[in-house]
Coordinates of C-alpha atoms in Angstrom, one line a residue:
X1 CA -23.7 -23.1 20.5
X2 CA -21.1 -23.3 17.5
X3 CA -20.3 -19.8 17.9
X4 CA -19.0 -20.3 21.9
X5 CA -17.5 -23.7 20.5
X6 CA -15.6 -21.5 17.9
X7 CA -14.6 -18.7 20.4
X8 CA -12.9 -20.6 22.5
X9 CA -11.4 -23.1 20.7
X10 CA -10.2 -20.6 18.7
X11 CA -8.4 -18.8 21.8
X12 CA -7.2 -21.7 23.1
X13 CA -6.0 -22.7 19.7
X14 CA -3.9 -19.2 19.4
X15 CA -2.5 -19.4 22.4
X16 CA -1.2 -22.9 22.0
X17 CA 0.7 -21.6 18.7
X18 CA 1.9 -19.0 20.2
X19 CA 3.9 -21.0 22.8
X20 CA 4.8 -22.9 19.9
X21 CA 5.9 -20.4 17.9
X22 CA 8.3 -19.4 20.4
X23 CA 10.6 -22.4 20.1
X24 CA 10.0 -23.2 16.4
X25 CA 9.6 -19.8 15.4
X26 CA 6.9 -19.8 12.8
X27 CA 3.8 -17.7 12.9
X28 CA 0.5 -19.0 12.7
X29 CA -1.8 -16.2 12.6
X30 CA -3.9 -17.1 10.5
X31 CA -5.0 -20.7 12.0
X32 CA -7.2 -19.7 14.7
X33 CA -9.8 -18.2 12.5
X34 CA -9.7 -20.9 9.9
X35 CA -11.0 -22.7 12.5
X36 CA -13.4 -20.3 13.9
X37 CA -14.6 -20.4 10.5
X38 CA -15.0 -24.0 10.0
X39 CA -16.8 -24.8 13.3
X40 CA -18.8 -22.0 13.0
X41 CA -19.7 -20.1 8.9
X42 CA -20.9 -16.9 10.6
X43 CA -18.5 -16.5 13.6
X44 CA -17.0 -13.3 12.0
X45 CA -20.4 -11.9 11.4
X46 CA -21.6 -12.9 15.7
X47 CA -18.1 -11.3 17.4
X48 CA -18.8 -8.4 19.0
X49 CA -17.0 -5.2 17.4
X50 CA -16.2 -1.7 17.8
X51 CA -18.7 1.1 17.5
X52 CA -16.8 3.1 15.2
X53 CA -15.2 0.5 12.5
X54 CA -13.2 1.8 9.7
X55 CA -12.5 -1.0 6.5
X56 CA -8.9 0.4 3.9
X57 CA -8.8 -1.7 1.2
X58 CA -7.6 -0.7 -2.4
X59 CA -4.6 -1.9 -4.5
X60 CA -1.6 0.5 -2.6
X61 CA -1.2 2.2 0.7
X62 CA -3.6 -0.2 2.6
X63 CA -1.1 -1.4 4.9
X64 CA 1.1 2.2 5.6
X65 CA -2.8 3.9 5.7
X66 CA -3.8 1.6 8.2
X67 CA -0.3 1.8 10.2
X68 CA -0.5 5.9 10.2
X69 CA -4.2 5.6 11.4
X70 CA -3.9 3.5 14.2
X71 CA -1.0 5.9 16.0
X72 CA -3.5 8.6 14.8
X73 CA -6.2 7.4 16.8
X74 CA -3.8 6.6 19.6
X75 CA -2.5 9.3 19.6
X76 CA -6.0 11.3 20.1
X77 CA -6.6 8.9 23.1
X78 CA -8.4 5.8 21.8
X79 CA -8.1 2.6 22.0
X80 CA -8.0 0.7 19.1
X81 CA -8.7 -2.2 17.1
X82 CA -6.4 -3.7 14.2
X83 CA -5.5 -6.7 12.6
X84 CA -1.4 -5.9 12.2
X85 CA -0.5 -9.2 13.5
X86 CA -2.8 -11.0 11.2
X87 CA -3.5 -11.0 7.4
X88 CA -6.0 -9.0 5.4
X89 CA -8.1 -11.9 4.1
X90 CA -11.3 -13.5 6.3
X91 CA -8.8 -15.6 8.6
X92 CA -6.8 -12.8 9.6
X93 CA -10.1 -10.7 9.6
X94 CA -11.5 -13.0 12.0
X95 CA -8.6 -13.5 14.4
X96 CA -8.3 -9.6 14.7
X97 CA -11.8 -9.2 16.0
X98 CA -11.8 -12.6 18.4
X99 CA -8.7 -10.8 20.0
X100 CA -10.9 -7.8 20.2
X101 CA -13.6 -9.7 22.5
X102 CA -13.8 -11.3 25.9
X103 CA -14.9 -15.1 26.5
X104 CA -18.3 -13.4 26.8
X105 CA -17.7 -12.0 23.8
X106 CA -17.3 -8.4 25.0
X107 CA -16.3 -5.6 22.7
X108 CA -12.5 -4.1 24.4
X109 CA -12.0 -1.5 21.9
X110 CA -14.0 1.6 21.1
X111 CA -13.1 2.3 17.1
X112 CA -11.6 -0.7 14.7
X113 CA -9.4 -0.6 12.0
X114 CA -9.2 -3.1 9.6
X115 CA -7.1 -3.9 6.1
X116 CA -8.9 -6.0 3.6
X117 CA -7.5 -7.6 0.9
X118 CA -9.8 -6.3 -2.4
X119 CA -10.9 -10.1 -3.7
X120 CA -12.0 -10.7 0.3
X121 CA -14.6 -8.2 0.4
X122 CA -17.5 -10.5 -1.1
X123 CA -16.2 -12.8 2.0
X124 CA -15.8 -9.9 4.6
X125 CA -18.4 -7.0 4.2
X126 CA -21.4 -9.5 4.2
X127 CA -20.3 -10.0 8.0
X128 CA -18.9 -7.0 8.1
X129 CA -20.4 -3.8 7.8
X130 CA -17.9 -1.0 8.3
X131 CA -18.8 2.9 9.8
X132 CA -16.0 4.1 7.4
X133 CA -15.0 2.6 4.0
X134 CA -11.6 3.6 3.0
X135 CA -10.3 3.1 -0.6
X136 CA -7.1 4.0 -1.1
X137 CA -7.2 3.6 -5.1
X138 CA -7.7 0.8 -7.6
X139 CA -4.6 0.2 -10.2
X140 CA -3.6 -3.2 -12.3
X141 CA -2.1 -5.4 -10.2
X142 CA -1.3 -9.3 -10.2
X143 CA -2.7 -9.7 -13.1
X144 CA -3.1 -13.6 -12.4
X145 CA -4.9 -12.9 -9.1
X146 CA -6.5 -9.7 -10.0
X147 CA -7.0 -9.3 -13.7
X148 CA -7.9 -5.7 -14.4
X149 CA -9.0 -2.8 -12.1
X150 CA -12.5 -2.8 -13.3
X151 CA -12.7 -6.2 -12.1
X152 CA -11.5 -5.2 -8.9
X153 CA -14.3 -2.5 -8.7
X154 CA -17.1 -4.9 -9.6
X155 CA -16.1 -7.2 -6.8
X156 CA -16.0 -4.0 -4.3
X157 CA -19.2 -2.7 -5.4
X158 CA -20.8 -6.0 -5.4
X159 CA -20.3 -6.7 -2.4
X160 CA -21.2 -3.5 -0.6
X161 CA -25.2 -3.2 0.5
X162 CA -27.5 -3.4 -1.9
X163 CA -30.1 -0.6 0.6
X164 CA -27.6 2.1 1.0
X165 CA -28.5 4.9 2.5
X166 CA -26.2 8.0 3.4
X167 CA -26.6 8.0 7.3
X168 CA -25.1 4.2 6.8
X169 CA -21.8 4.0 5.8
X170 CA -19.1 7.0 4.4
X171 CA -17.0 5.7 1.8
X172 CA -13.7 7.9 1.9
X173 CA -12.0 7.3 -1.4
X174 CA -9.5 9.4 -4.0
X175 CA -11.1 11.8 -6.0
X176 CA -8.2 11.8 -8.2
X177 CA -8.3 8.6 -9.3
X178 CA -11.2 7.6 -11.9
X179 CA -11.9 4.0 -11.1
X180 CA -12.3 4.0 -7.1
X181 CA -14.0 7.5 -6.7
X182 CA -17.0 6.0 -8.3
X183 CA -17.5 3.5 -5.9
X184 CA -20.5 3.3 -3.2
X185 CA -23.0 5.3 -4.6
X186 CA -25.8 5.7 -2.5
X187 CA -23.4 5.8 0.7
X188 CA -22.4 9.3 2.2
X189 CA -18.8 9.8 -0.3
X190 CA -15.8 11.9 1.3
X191 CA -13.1 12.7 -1.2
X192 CA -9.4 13.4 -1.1
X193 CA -6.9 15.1 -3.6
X194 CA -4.1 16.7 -4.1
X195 CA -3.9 19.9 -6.4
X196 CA -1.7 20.0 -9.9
X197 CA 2.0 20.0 -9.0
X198 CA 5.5 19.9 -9.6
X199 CA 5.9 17.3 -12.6
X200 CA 2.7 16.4 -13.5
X201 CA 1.8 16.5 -16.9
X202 CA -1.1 17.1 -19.6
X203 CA -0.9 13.4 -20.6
X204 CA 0.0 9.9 -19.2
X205 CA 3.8 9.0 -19.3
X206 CA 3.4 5.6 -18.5
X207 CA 3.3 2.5 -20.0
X208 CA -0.1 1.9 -18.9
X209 CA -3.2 4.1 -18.2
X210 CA -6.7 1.6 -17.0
X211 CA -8.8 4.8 -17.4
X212 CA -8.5 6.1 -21.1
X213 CA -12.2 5.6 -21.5
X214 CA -14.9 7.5 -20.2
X215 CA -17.4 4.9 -17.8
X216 CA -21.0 6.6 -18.6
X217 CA -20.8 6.8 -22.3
X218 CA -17.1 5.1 -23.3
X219 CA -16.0 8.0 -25.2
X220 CA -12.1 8.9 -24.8
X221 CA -11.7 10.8 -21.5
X222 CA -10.0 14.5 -21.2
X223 CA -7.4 14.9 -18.5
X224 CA -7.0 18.0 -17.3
X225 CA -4.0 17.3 -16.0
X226 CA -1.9 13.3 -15.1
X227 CA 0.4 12.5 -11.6
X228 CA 0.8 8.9 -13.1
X229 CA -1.2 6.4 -14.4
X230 CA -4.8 7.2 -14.4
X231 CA -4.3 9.8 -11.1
X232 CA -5.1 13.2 -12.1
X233 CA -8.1 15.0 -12.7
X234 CA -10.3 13.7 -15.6
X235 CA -13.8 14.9 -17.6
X236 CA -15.6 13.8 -20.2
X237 CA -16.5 15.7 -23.1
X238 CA -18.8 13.9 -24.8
X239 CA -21.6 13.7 -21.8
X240 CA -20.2 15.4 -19.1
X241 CA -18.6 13.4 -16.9
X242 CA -16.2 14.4 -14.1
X243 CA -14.4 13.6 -11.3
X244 CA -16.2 14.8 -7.8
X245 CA -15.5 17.0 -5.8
X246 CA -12.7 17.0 -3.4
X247 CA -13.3 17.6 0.6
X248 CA -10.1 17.3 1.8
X249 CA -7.8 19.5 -0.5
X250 CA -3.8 19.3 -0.6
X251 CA -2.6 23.2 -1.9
X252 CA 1.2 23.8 -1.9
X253 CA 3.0 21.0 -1.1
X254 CA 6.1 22.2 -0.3
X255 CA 9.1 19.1 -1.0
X256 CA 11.9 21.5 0.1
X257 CA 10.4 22.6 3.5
X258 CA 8.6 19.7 3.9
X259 CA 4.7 20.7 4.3
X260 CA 1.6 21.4 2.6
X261 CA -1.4 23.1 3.7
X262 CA -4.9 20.7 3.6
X263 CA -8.0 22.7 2.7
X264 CA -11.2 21.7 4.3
X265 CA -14.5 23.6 4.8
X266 CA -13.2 26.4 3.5
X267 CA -10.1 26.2 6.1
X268 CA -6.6 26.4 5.7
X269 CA -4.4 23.8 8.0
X270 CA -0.4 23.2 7.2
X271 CA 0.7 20.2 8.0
X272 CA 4.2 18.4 8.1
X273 CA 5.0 15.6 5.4
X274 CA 6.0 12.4 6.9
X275 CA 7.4 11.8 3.5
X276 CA 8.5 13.4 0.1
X277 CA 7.2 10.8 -1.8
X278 CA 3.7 11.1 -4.3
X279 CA 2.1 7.9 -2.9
X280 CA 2.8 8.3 1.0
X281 CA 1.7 12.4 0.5
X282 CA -1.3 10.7 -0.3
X283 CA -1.3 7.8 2.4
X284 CA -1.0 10.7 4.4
X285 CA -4.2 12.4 2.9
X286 CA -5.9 9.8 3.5
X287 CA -5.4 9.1 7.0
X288 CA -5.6 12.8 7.7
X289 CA -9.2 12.8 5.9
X290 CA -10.4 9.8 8.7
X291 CA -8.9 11.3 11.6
X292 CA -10.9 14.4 10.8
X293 CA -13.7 12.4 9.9
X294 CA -13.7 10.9 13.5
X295 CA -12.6 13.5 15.9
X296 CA -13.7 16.9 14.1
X297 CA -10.3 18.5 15.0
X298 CA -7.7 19.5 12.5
X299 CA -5.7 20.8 15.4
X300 CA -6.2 16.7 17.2
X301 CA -4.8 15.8 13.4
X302 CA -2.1 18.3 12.9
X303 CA -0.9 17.5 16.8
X304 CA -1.4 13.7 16.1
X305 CA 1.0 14.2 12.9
X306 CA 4.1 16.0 14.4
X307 CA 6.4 12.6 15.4
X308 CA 4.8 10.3 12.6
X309 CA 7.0 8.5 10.3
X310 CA 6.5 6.0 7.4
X311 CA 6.7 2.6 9.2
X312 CA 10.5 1.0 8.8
X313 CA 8.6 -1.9 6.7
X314 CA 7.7 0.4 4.1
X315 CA 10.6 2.6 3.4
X316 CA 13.9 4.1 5.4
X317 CA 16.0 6.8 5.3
X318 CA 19.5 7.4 6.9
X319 CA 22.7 9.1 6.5
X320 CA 25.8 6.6 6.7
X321 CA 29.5 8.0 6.5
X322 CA 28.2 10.8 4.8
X323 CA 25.8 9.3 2.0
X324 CA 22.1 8.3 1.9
X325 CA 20.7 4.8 2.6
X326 CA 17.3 4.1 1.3
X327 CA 15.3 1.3 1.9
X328 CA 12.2 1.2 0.3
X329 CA 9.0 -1.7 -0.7
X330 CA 9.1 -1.8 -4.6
X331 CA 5.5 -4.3 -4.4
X332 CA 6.3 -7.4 -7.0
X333 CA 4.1 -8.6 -9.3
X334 CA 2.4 -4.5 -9.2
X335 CA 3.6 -2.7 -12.3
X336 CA 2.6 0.8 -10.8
X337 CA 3.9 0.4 -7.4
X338 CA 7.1 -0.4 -8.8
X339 CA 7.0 1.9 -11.6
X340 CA 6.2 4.8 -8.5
X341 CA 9.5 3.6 -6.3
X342 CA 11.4 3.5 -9.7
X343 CA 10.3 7.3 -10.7
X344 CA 11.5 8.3 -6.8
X345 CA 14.5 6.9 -7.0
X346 CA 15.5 8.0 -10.5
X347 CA 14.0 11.6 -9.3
X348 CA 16.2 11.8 -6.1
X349 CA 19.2 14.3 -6.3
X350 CA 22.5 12.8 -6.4
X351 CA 24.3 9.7 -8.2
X352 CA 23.1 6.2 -6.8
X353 CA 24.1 2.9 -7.5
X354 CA 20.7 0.8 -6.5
X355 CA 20.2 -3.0 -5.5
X356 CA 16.9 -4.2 -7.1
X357 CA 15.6 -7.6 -5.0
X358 CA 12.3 -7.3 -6.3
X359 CA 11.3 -11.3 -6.6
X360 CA 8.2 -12.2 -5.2
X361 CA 9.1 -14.9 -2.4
X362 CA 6.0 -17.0 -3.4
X363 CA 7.0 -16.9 -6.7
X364 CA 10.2 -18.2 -6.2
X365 CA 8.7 -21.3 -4.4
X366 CA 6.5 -22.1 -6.7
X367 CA 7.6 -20.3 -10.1
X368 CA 3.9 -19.0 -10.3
X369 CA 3.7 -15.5 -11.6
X370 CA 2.8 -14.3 -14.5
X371 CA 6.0 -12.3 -15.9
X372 CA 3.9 -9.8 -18.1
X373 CA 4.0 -7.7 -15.2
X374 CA 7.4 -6.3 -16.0
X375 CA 6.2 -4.9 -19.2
X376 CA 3.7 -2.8 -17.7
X377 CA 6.3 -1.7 -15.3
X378 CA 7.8 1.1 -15.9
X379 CA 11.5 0.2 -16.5
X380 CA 12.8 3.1 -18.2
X381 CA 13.0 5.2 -15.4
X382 CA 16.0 3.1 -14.5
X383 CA 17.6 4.5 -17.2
X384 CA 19.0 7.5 -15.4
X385 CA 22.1 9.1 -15.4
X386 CA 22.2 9.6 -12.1
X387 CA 22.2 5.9 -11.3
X388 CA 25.6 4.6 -12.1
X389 CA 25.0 1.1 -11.0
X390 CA 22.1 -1.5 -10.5
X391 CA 23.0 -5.3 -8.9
X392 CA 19.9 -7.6 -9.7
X393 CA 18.7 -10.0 -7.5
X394 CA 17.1 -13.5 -6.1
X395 CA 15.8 -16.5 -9.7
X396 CA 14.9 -13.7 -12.0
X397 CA 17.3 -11.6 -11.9
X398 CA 18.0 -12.3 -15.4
X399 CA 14.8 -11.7 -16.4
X400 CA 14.8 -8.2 -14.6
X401 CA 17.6 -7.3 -16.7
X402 CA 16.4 -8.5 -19.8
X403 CA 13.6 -6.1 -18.9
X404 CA 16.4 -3.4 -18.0
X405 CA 17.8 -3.9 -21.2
X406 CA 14.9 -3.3 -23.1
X407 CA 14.3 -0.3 -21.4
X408 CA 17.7 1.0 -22.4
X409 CA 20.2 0.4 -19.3
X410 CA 23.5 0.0 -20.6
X411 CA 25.0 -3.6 -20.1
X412 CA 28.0 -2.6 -18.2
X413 CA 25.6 -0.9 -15.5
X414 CA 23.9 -4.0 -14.5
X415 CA 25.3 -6.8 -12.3
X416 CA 23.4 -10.0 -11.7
X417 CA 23.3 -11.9 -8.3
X418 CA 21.4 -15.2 -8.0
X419 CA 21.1 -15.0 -4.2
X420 CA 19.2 -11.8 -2.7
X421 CA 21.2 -11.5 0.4
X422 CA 24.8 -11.3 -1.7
X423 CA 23.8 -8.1 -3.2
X424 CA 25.3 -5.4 -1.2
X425 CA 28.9 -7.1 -2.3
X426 CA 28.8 -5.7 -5.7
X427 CA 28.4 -2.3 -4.6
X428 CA 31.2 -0.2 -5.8
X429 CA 31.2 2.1 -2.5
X430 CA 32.3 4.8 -5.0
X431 CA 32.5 8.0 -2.6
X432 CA 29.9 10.4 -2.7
X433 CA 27.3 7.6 -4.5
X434 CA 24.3 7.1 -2.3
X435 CA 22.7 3.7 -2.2
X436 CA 19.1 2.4 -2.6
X437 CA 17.4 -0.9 -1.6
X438 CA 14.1 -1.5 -4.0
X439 CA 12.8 -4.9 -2.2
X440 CA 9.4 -6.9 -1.9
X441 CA 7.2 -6.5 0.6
X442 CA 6.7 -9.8 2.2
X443 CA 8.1 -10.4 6.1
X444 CA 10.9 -12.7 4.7
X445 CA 12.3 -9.7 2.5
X446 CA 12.3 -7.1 5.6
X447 CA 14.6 -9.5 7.6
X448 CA 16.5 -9.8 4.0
X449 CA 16.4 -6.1 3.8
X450 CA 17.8 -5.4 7.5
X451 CA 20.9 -7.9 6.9
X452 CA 21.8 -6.1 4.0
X453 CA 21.5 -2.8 5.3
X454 CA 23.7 -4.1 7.9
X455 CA 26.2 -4.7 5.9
X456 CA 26.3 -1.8 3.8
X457 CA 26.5 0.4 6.8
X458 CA 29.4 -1.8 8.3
X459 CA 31.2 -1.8 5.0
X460 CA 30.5 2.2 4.5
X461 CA 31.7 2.9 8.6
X462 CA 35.1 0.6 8.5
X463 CA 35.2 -0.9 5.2
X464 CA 38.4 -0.7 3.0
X465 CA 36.2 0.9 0.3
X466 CA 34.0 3.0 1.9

């Protein structure tokens, strides 16, 4: 009887705030399944779900994964189940799946896919028992929230099944990263990877590596080769440990022309990038490795791939009056997804001048985080020739270019702007400089990013500068 009592109350409750919503505009997606909850503990665990369900956590590329997998699906016909609109903690989790039913709590969708914050699983996969595990990768993140990576696997291997067996659940997870390939053994494991390219190195480059140690025997692990951080291809020396095996196989990933050619089963498919950056080549991988996974049809993948793009909330790229505009989510509070946006940008051809709004909107309510995050950051590739100018923005900005200091920007580079949305002002505009927008990730920050973009291309189509 609670879980009915939960059910629709929680319906009626949604659609209440959504008629709210429309004339106060907040969102409250997240309300109707705090209340499921709290009538009824288990009502997650009783709703009705998909047959085939697919859970992406991991520490980056849930979100963009989960985005390219759900038009994948689509896009081979089904209908699918996703919690977009929601959040990626038990709440949001919950609402997804409520929308999913009927009152008679009736399944509508045939396959499920679901993000999931990493610290929710011990909440989630108890009522939740996925088809498909996804694990993008593990890194350091908050390290207020989430401490260490290690950590982070613990509290994913935890709270998987204790009675694994293969024909249960796959777990489809990077094989080129140490700490989350090792998870879910027991399970049926799928692996993707990428072969040795362009730029990657015998030895880690960065500030911080989480996987220097080997996890049998804690001897000093041997990379074979390092993309960044602890991605690469590792072994162990001392008592023979490796990474496995990869099933899905990137080969010649081609930047200029744009593809690479994915080797599976000892088949050769080329494939379109959606992208010619390291971490969405792999989002890619990884929703390339599912879709096969599902419908057994490189050719449904390869068909599925041909109009995909990286969503607009993630990253954008135009042409304005002759000169590139880049958008592009540099994660707050993560020292590796920033330090990856920071390597891109530096990498890119051309001179730049770059506006860096990379406070964490929570943070600047509450003055909460934890700044140590900017030392793990890699900084320094900032300090680029190519980029001529950097404006700093939103409370810390003058902490960010402390850090920028440290790392070796010259002073006269760096302008400093206390409010975020005043940024694109100090551009310079300088012809033939093309201009980058490094912001958070949060909702509030897209609409900030879309205003400013606004202006910049208004300045660079009339403007007296441009």
């Amino acid at each position: 009887m609670r879980f009915w009592i939960a059910l629709y109350m929680a319906k009626l409750c949604e659609v209440l705030m959504k008629l709210v919503g429309r004339f106060f505009g907040f969102k409250g997606t997240c309300f109707p399944g705090k209340l499921a909850l709290k009538i009824c503990p288990d009502f997650l665990g009783r709703l009705a779900k998909p047959v085939k369900l697919i859970a992406v956590t991991g520490t980056d590329g849930k979100t963009t994964t989960c985005n390219l997998l759900i038009e994948g699906l689509q896009k081979c016909g089904m209908k699918v189940l996703a919690n977009q609109t929601g959040t990626n903690i038990l709440p949001g989790v919950a609402v997804a799946f409520m929308d999913g039913v009927t009152l008679g709590n009736k399944c509508k969708y045939e396959v499920g896919v679901i993000e999931i914050d990493e610290r929710s699983a011990p909440h989630v996969f108890p009522r939740l028992r996925p088809t498909y595990l996804v694990v993008t990768n593990l890194f350091r993140d908050s390290l207020k929230r989430n401490a260490h990576p290690e950590f982070i696997f613990n509290i994913l291997e935890n709270s998987l099944p204790k009675d694994r067996k293969p024909e249960d659940m796959t777990i489809i997870t990077n094989g080129d990263d140490v700490i989350s390939s090792r998870l879910g053994e027991g399970f049926r494991r799928v692996c993707f990877g990428i072969d040795r390219m362009e730029g990657d190195t015998d030895h880690c480059q960065n500030i911080i590596n989480d996987a220097r140690i080997c996890p049998c025997c804690h001897h000093p692990l041997t990379y074979d080769w390092v993309r960044y951080h602890h991605i690469g291809r590792a072994h162990c020396d001392h008592c023979g440990f490796k990474l496995p095996d990869i099933d899905y196989r990137a080969v010649q990933v081609d930047m200029d022309n744009m593809t690479m050619t994915v080797l599976h089963g000892g088949e050769e498919t080329k494939v379109k990038l959606i992208s010619n950056t390291v971490f969405n080549i792999y989002n890619q991988l990884t929703m390339m490795t599912v879709l096969h996974e599902i419908t057994g049809s490189m050719e449904k993948v390869n068909t599925a791939l041909e109009s995909m793009k990286v969503t607009k909330a993630r990253m954008t790229d135009r042409v304005v009056a002759g000169r590139k505009l880049i958008t592009c989510v540099a994660k707050d509070s993560n020292a590796i997804a920033c330090s990856l946006v920071f390597k891109y940008t530096a990498g890119e051809p051309g001179r730049k001048e770059v506006m860096l709004n990379i406070d964490e909107i929570f943070d600047n309510r509450d003055s909460y985080e934890i700044l140590s995050w900017m030392y793990d950051c890699d900084f320094e590739f900032l300090n680029h020739p190519s980029i001529e100018k950097i404006i700093i923005g939103g409370k810390r900005c003058r902490d960010v270019r402390f850090r920028l200091l440290l790392a070796g920007v010259p002073e006269d580079r760096m302008t400093v702007c206390d409010r975020e949305e005043d940024v694109w002002q100090y551009l310079s505009y300088a012809p033939g400089v093309d201009i980058y927008l490094l912001h958070d990730m949060y909702f509030i920050s897209q609409a900030q990013a879309d205003s400013i973009v606004a202006h910049v291309t208004e300045k660079l189509e009339g403007g007296t500068k441009a």
